[in-house]
Amino acid sequence: MCTLPTGITPDQQAAAEQALLRFADQFDPHHLAKLAARLRETLTTIDTSPGGHNPHTDSHTGELTDTPTGATLIHGELDAEGAALLRTALDSLAAPHPATDATPDRRTPTRRRADALLDLITRALGAAAIPTGGGARPHLTVTIDWNTLLANGTIPALTSCGLPLPHSVLTRLSCDAEVSRIILSPAGMPLDVGRSTRTVPAHLRRALVARDRGCTFPGCDRPPSWCECHHCVHWTHNGVTALHNLVLICGQHHRQVHHDGWTITFTDDGHPAYIPPWRIDPHQEPRRNPYTQHPTDLLTSAI
Ligand SMILES: [Zn+2]
Ligand SMILES: [Zn+2]
């Protein structure tokens, strides 16, 4: 709860406290805090905005705290302008994504907001406008034992912050990634450095965009610019980086495919179709995304 500004008269203070007591009977804590902030802004005579008489320099603070479970807690404070920008950006991305066949979006509102924040960050890092650091565009860097990547090792993969990554996350991240191979001596000294590119080359991505026209997950309307490339058979399991093993998919649905057990198959005419996990569809019917189908296909397609 915010405090009243200094410099107000005793009468103003009494009136404000009376008003807050009245509101407390009628509103929940969330709305009460908003009303208190409005009251405070009405009574203050000092401009606390950036560039004002007495800027409130602590109004943009953020703290990241690592937890023992390998997650990170975000705690921060934004002023009204910053909060409005953040909410505008997140609200447009955090809407539920129900599939057209009435499969509901099972994510909670908080999970949807967190996914939206990740989408936003991924897109920002992928944009050319982001400044380069150390000669390479800033992306997530993961250090991993080769056997862990092939799923039979026990040494966990680590992010550049030193936090371990679950194997399913690692599989998703390495779907379309640049891999640097560094062989270490038993004493931990680099013996050899190689580089193999596992990224989907630009010409192949253009072909994918022409075929898929956006996220291929059933019911999704995200355009190609929001999409990542997914290897249906992962390259660590000898899946090839070729059109018949790749799909365009948005970040949220890429997470869903890797973590919730969706399977991707291809129709006879070469288009991707999704088979839900058994708990969602015991009949295991493959389904295509009608949003990205040609109108003529919609009339003739069986799935
Ligand atoms: Zn993937
Ligand atoms: Zn999608």
Short mmCIF file of C-alpha atoms and ligand atoms in Angstrom, two decimals:
data_model
loop_
_atom_site.label_atom_id
_atom_site.label_comp_id
_atom_site.label_asym_id
_atom_site.label_seq_id
_atom_site.Cartn_x
_atom_site.Cartn_y
_atom_site.Cartn_z
CA MET A 1 0.00 0.00 0.00
CA CYS A 2 1.42 3.40 -0.89
CA THR A 3 1.91 6.11 1.72
CA LEU A 4 0.45 9.60 1.44
CA PRO A 5 2.79 12.27 0.05
CA THR A 6 4.59 14.64 2.44
CA GLY A 7 3.52 18.30 2.60
CA ILE A 8 -0.24 17.78 2.61
CA THR A 9 -2.42 19.55 5.18
CA PRO A 10 -3.93 17.70 8.19
CA ASP A 11 -7.38 18.15 6.61
CA GLN A 12 -6.23 16.54 3.36
CA GLN A 13 -4.67 13.68 5.30
CA ALA A 14 -7.85 13.06 7.29
CA ALA A 15 -9.99 13.15 4.13
CA ALA A 16 -7.67 10.74 2.34
CA GLU A 17 -7.68 8.29 5.25
CA GLN A 18 -11.50 8.43 5.45
CA ALA A 19 -11.74 7.75 1.73
CA LEU A 20 -9.37 4.77 1.98
CA LEU A 21 -11.35 3.32 4.88
CA ARG A 22 -14.53 3.62 2.81
CA PHE A 23 -12.89 1.96 -0.20
CA ALA A 24 -11.53 -0.85 1.99
CA ASP A 25 -15.10 -2.06 2.57
CA GLN A 26 -15.92 -2.12 -1.12
CA PHE A 27 -12.81 -3.25 -2.99
CA ASP A 28 -10.36 -6.14 -2.95
CA PRO A 29 -6.67 -5.43 -2.15
CA HIS A 30 -5.71 -5.24 -5.84
CA HIS A 31 -8.26 -2.52 -6.66
CA LEU A 32 -7.69 -0.81 -3.31
CA ALA A 33 -3.99 -0.39 -4.13
CA LYS A 34 -4.91 1.22 -7.46
CA LEU A 35 -7.34 3.63 -5.81
CA ALA A 36 -4.74 4.55 -3.18
CA ALA A 37 -2.21 5.29 -5.92
CA ARG A 38 -4.72 7.57 -7.67
CA LEU A 39 -5.45 9.35 -4.39
CA ARG A 40 -1.75 9.83 -3.77
CA GLU A 41 -1.22 11.23 -7.27
CA THR A 42 -4.14 13.66 -6.73
CA LEU A 43 -2.65 15.02 -3.52
CA THR A 44 1.01 15.22 -4.52
CA THR A 45 2.44 18.54 -5.63
CA ILE A 46 5.86 17.18 -6.59
CA ASP A 47 6.57 15.74 -10.04
CA THR A 48 8.20 12.38 -9.39
CA SER A 49 8.33 11.30 -13.03
CA PRO A 50 11.70 10.90 -14.80
CA GLY A 51 12.89 14.47 -15.52
CA GLY A 52 10.50 15.90 -12.89
CA HIS A 53 11.38 17.95 -9.78
CA ASN A 54 12.14 14.91 -7.70
CA PRO A 55 12.26 11.84 -9.88
CA HIS A 56 11.41 8.62 -8.12
CA THR A 57 14.65 6.92 -9.17
CA ASP A 58 13.72 3.55 -7.67
CA SER A 59 10.60 3.09 -9.78
CA HIS A 60 12.42 0.88 -12.30
CA THR A 61 13.93 -1.93 -10.32
CA GLY A 62 14.22 -5.58 -11.11
CA GLU A 63 15.69 -8.48 -9.24
CA LEU A 64 16.42 -12.01 -10.43
CA THR A 65 16.84 -14.63 -7.70
CA ASP A 66 17.98 -18.18 -8.48
CA THR A 67 16.20 -20.90 -6.50
CA PRO A 68 17.53 -24.33 -5.43
CA THR A 69 15.16 -25.98 -7.95
CA GLY A 70 16.99 -24.35 -10.87
CA ALA A 71 14.24 -21.77 -11.51
CA THR A 72 14.63 -17.99 -11.22
CA LEU A 73 12.20 -15.68 -9.44
CA ILE A 74 11.53 -12.28 -10.96
CA HIS A 75 10.71 -9.44 -8.61
CA GLY A 76 10.48 -5.88 -9.79
CA GLU A 77 8.71 -2.57 -9.79
CA LEU A 78 7.71 -0.43 -12.74
CA ASP A 79 6.15 3.02 -12.73
CA ALA A 80 2.75 3.56 -14.35
CA GLU A 81 4.21 4.15 -17.81
CA GLY A 82 6.48 1.11 -17.66
CA ALA A 83 3.68 -1.07 -16.32
CA ALA A 84 1.32 0.07 -19.08
CA LEU A 85 3.94 -0.75 -21.74
CA LEU A 86 4.59 -4.17 -20.23
CA ARG A 87 0.90 -5.00 -19.91
CA THR A 88 0.19 -3.87 -23.47
CA ALA A 89 3.02 -6.04 -24.78
CA LEU A 90 2.08 -9.09 -22.72
CA ASP A 91 -1.71 -8.88 -23.01
CA SER A 92 -1.61 -9.18 -26.78
CA LEU A 93 0.51 -12.34 -26.52
CA ALA A 94 -0.96 -13.93 -23.41
CA ALA A 95 -4.48 -14.60 -24.70
CA PRO A 96 -5.63 -18.24 -24.50
CA HIS A 97 -4.99 -20.21 -27.67
CA PRO A 98 -7.91 -22.59 -27.95
CA ALA A 99 -7.60 -24.98 -30.85
CA THR A 100 -10.39 -24.87 -33.37
CA ASP A 101 -11.52 -28.35 -32.40
CA ALA A 102 -12.38 -27.12 -28.89
CA THR A 103 -9.18 -28.43 -27.27
CA PRO A 104 -8.90 -25.83 -24.50
CA ASP A 105 -5.75 -23.90 -23.66
CA ARG A 106 -4.87 -25.61 -20.37
CA ARG A 107 -2.36 -22.99 -19.27
CA THR A 108 -3.15 -20.81 -16.25
CA PRO A 109 -3.21 -17.01 -16.76
CA THR A 110 0.14 -16.71 -14.95
CA ARG A 111 1.69 -19.40 -17.16
CA ARG A 112 0.31 -17.63 -20.25
CA ARG A 113 1.88 -14.34 -19.12
CA ALA A 114 5.22 -16.05 -18.49
CA ASP A 115 5.06 -17.69 -21.94
CA ALA A 116 4.23 -14.29 -23.45
CA LEU A 117 7.27 -12.74 -21.77
CA LEU A 118 9.47 -15.50 -23.22
CA ASP A 119 7.97 -14.99 -26.69
CA LEU A 120 8.71 -11.28 -26.42
CA ILE A 121 12.31 -11.83 -25.32
CA THR A 122 12.96 -14.50 -27.97
CA ARG A 123 11.66 -12.19 -30.67
CA ALA A 124 13.68 -9.24 -29.37
CA LEU A 125 16.89 -11.26 -29.29
CA GLY A 126 16.26 -12.52 -32.80
CA ALA A 127 15.74 -9.01 -34.15
CA ALA A 128 18.62 -7.41 -35.98
CA ALA A 129 18.15 -4.24 -33.93
CA ILE A 130 19.59 -5.84 -30.80
CA PRO A 131 23.22 -4.77 -30.32
CA THR A 132 25.85 -7.46 -30.72
CA GLY A 133 27.97 -8.58 -27.80
CA GLY A 134 31.43 -10.02 -28.42
CA GLY A 135 30.83 -10.28 -32.16
CA ALA A 136 27.80 -12.57 -31.94
CA ARG A 137 24.14 -11.68 -31.60
CA PRO A 138 23.04 -12.33 -28.00
CA HIS A 139 21.34 -15.68 -27.67
CA LEU A 140 21.06 -18.32 -25.02
CA THR A 141 24.34 -20.19 -24.55
CA VAL A 142 24.27 -23.68 -23.05
CA THR A 143 27.30 -25.78 -22.10
CA ILE A 144 26.67 -29.48 -22.31
CA ASP A 145 28.41 -32.81 -22.23
CA TRP A 146 28.03 -34.48 -25.64
CA ASN A 147 26.62 -37.65 -24.08
CA THR A 148 24.00 -35.60 -22.23
CA LEU A 149 22.85 -34.16 -25.53
CA LEU A 150 22.54 -37.70 -26.89
CA ALA A 151 20.39 -38.54 -23.81
CA ASN A 152 22.66 -41.13 -22.23
CA GLY A 153 24.89 -38.87 -20.18
CA THR A 154 24.41 -37.80 -16.61
CA ILE A 155 26.25 -34.47 -16.50
CA PRO A 156 23.59 -31.73 -16.62
CA ALA A 157 23.63 -29.01 -19.25
CA LEU A 158 24.27 -25.56 -17.80
CA THR A 159 23.13 -22.13 -18.94
CA SER A 160 25.62 -19.28 -19.05
CA CYS A 161 24.22 -18.29 -15.61
CA GLY A 162 25.25 -21.69 -14.25
CA LEU A 163 21.74 -23.12 -13.82
CA PRO A 164 21.03 -26.71 -14.89
CA LEU A 165 18.58 -27.41 -17.72
CA PRO A 166 16.19 -30.39 -17.88
CA HIS A 167 16.85 -32.69 -20.83
CA SER A 168 13.48 -31.99 -22.48
CA VAL A 169 14.29 -28.25 -22.53
CA LEU A 170 17.69 -29.01 -23.98
CA THR A 171 16.16 -31.09 -26.79
CA ARG A 172 13.87 -28.21 -27.71
CA LEU A 173 16.63 -25.59 -27.58
CA SER A 174 18.90 -27.67 -29.78
CA CYS A 175 16.17 -28.16 -32.41
CA ASP A 176 17.55 -25.18 -34.35
CA ALA A 177 20.90 -24.28 -32.84
CA GLU A 178 24.50 -23.57 -33.60
CA VAL A 179 26.69 -26.17 -31.90
CA SER A 180 30.35 -25.61 -31.01
CA ARG A 181 32.28 -28.77 -30.17
CA ILE A 182 35.03 -28.35 -27.57
CA ILE A 183 37.00 -31.44 -26.53
CA LEU A 184 38.55 -31.12 -23.07
CA SER A 185 41.55 -32.97 -21.67
CA PRO A 186 41.11 -34.86 -18.37
CA ALA A 187 42.54 -31.72 -16.73
CA GLY A 188 39.81 -29.60 -18.31
CA MET A 189 42.00 -27.93 -20.94
CA PRO A 190 40.54 -27.46 -24.45
CA LEU A 191 42.23 -29.85 -26.90
CA ASP A 192 40.15 -29.18 -29.98
CA VAL A 193 37.45 -26.73 -31.01
CA GLY A 194 35.10 -27.51 -33.87
CA ARG A 195 31.86 -26.09 -35.08
CA SER A 196 28.89 -27.75 -36.66
CA THR A 197 25.84 -25.81 -37.64
CA ARG A 198 22.50 -27.34 -36.75
CA THR A 199 20.54 -24.27 -37.72
CA VAL A 200 17.97 -24.40 -40.48
CA PRO A 201 19.57 -22.54 -43.43
CA ALA A 202 17.78 -19.48 -44.82
CA HIS A 203 16.71 -21.09 -48.11
CA LEU A 204 15.12 -24.01 -46.22
CA ARG A 205 13.33 -21.68 -43.85
CA ARG A 206 11.92 -19.77 -46.84
CA ALA A 207 10.60 -23.05 -48.26
CA LEU A 208 9.08 -23.87 -44.85
CA VAL A 209 7.37 -20.47 -44.74
CA ALA A 210 5.95 -21.07 -48.22
CA ARG A 211 4.62 -24.50 -47.18
CA ASP A 212 3.48 -23.86 -43.59
CA ARG A 213 2.49 -20.13 -43.76
CA GLY A 214 2.81 -19.77 -39.97
CA CYS A 215 2.65 -21.91 -36.86
CA THR A 216 1.44 -25.37 -37.90
CA PHE A 217 -0.05 -26.27 -34.49
CA PRO A 218 -3.84 -26.82 -34.72
CA GLY A 219 -5.72 -23.59 -34.01
CA CYS A 220 -2.70 -21.25 -33.87
CA ASP A 221 -2.62 -18.03 -35.91
CA ARG A 222 0.96 -16.89 -35.26
CA PRO A 223 2.68 -15.72 -38.46
CA PRO A 224 6.07 -17.05 -39.69
CA SER A 225 7.98 -14.18 -38.06
CA TRP A 226 6.95 -15.57 -34.64
CA CYS A 227 7.94 -19.13 -35.47
CA GLU A 228 10.87 -21.40 -34.76
CA CYS A 229 11.87 -24.51 -36.70
CA HIS A 230 11.23 -27.89 -35.12
CA HIS A 231 12.91 -31.15 -36.19
CA CYS A 232 10.16 -33.81 -36.01
CA VAL A 233 12.86 -36.46 -35.57
CA HIS A 234 15.58 -34.68 -33.60
CA TRP A 235 18.99 -34.45 -35.28
CA THR A 236 20.57 -36.25 -32.32
CA HIS A 237 18.41 -39.22 -33.39
CA ASN A 238 19.60 -38.91 -36.98
CA GLY A 239 16.69 -36.68 -38.05
CA VAL A 240 17.69 -34.77 -41.17
CA THR A 241 17.48 -31.00 -41.62
CA ALA A 242 15.15 -31.26 -44.61
CA LEU A 243 11.67 -30.11 -45.49
CA HIS A 244 10.05 -33.49 -44.76
CA ASN A 245 11.42 -33.45 -41.18
CA LEU A 246 10.84 -29.78 -40.27
CA VAL A 247 7.84 -27.68 -39.27
CA LEU A 248 7.34 -24.01 -38.45
CA ILE A 249 5.99 -23.61 -34.93
CA CYS A 250 5.60 -20.69 -32.51
CA GLY A 251 7.52 -20.64 -29.23
CA GLN A 252 4.54 -21.57 -27.06
CA HIS A 253 3.57 -24.57 -29.17
CA HIS A 254 7.20 -25.63 -29.58
CA ARG A 255 7.33 -25.91 -25.77
CA GLN A 256 4.03 -27.79 -25.80
CA VAL A 257 5.19 -30.31 -28.42
CA HIS A 258 8.43 -31.08 -26.58
CA HIS A 259 7.01 -31.15 -23.06
CA ASP A 260 3.44 -32.44 -23.45
CA GLY A 261 4.05 -35.32 -25.82
CA TRP A 262 2.45 -34.25 -29.12
CA THR A 263 3.55 -36.20 -32.20
CA ILE A 264 3.91 -34.76 -35.67
CA THR A 265 3.19 -36.74 -38.78
CA PHE A 266 2.90 -35.74 -42.45
CA THR A 267 -0.13 -36.11 -44.68
CA ASP A 268 0.14 -37.82 -48.08
CA ASP A 269 0.54 -34.43 -49.74
CA GLY A 270 3.43 -33.48 -47.41
CA HIS A 271 1.73 -31.20 -44.87
CA PRO A 272 2.33 -31.55 -41.12
CA ALA A 273 -0.45 -32.86 -38.89
CA TYR A 274 -0.45 -33.21 -35.09
CA ILE A 275 -1.43 -36.20 -33.00
CA PRO A 276 -2.35 -35.10 -29.44
CA PRO A 277 -1.18 -36.99 -26.37
CA TRP A 278 -3.42 -39.92 -25.47
CA ARG A 279 -5.00 -38.11 -22.47
CA ILE A 280 -6.31 -35.39 -24.82
CA ASP A 281 -7.41 -37.65 -27.66
CA PRO A 282 -7.67 -41.42 -27.04
CA HIS A 283 -8.50 -41.84 -30.75
CA GLN A 284 -5.11 -40.33 -31.73
CA GLU A 285 -6.57 -38.51 -34.71
CA PRO A 286 -4.01 -36.39 -36.59
CA ARG A 287 -5.17 -32.81 -37.12
CA ARG A 288 -3.96 -29.97 -39.32
CA ASN A 289 -4.09 -26.27 -38.60
CA PRO A 290 -6.93 -24.81 -40.67
CA TYR A 291 -5.54 -21.26 -40.29
CA THR A 292 -2.54 -22.07 -42.45
CA GLN A 293 -4.26 -24.28 -45.01
CA HIS A 294 -5.10 -23.02 -48.48
CA PRO A 295 -8.84 -22.38 -48.77
CA THR A 296 -9.12 -25.07 -51.43
CA ASP A 297 -7.42 -27.56 -49.09
CA LEU A 298 -9.97 -26.74 -46.39
CA LEU A 299 -12.74 -27.89 -48.71
CA THR A 300 -11.07 -31.13 -49.71
CA SER A 301 -8.82 -32.08 -46.78
CA ALA A 302 -9.88 -35.04 -44.67
CA ILE A 303 -7.93 -33.71 -41.63
ZN ZN B 1 11.74 -28.79 -31.47
ZN ZN B 2 1.53 -21.72 -32.35
#
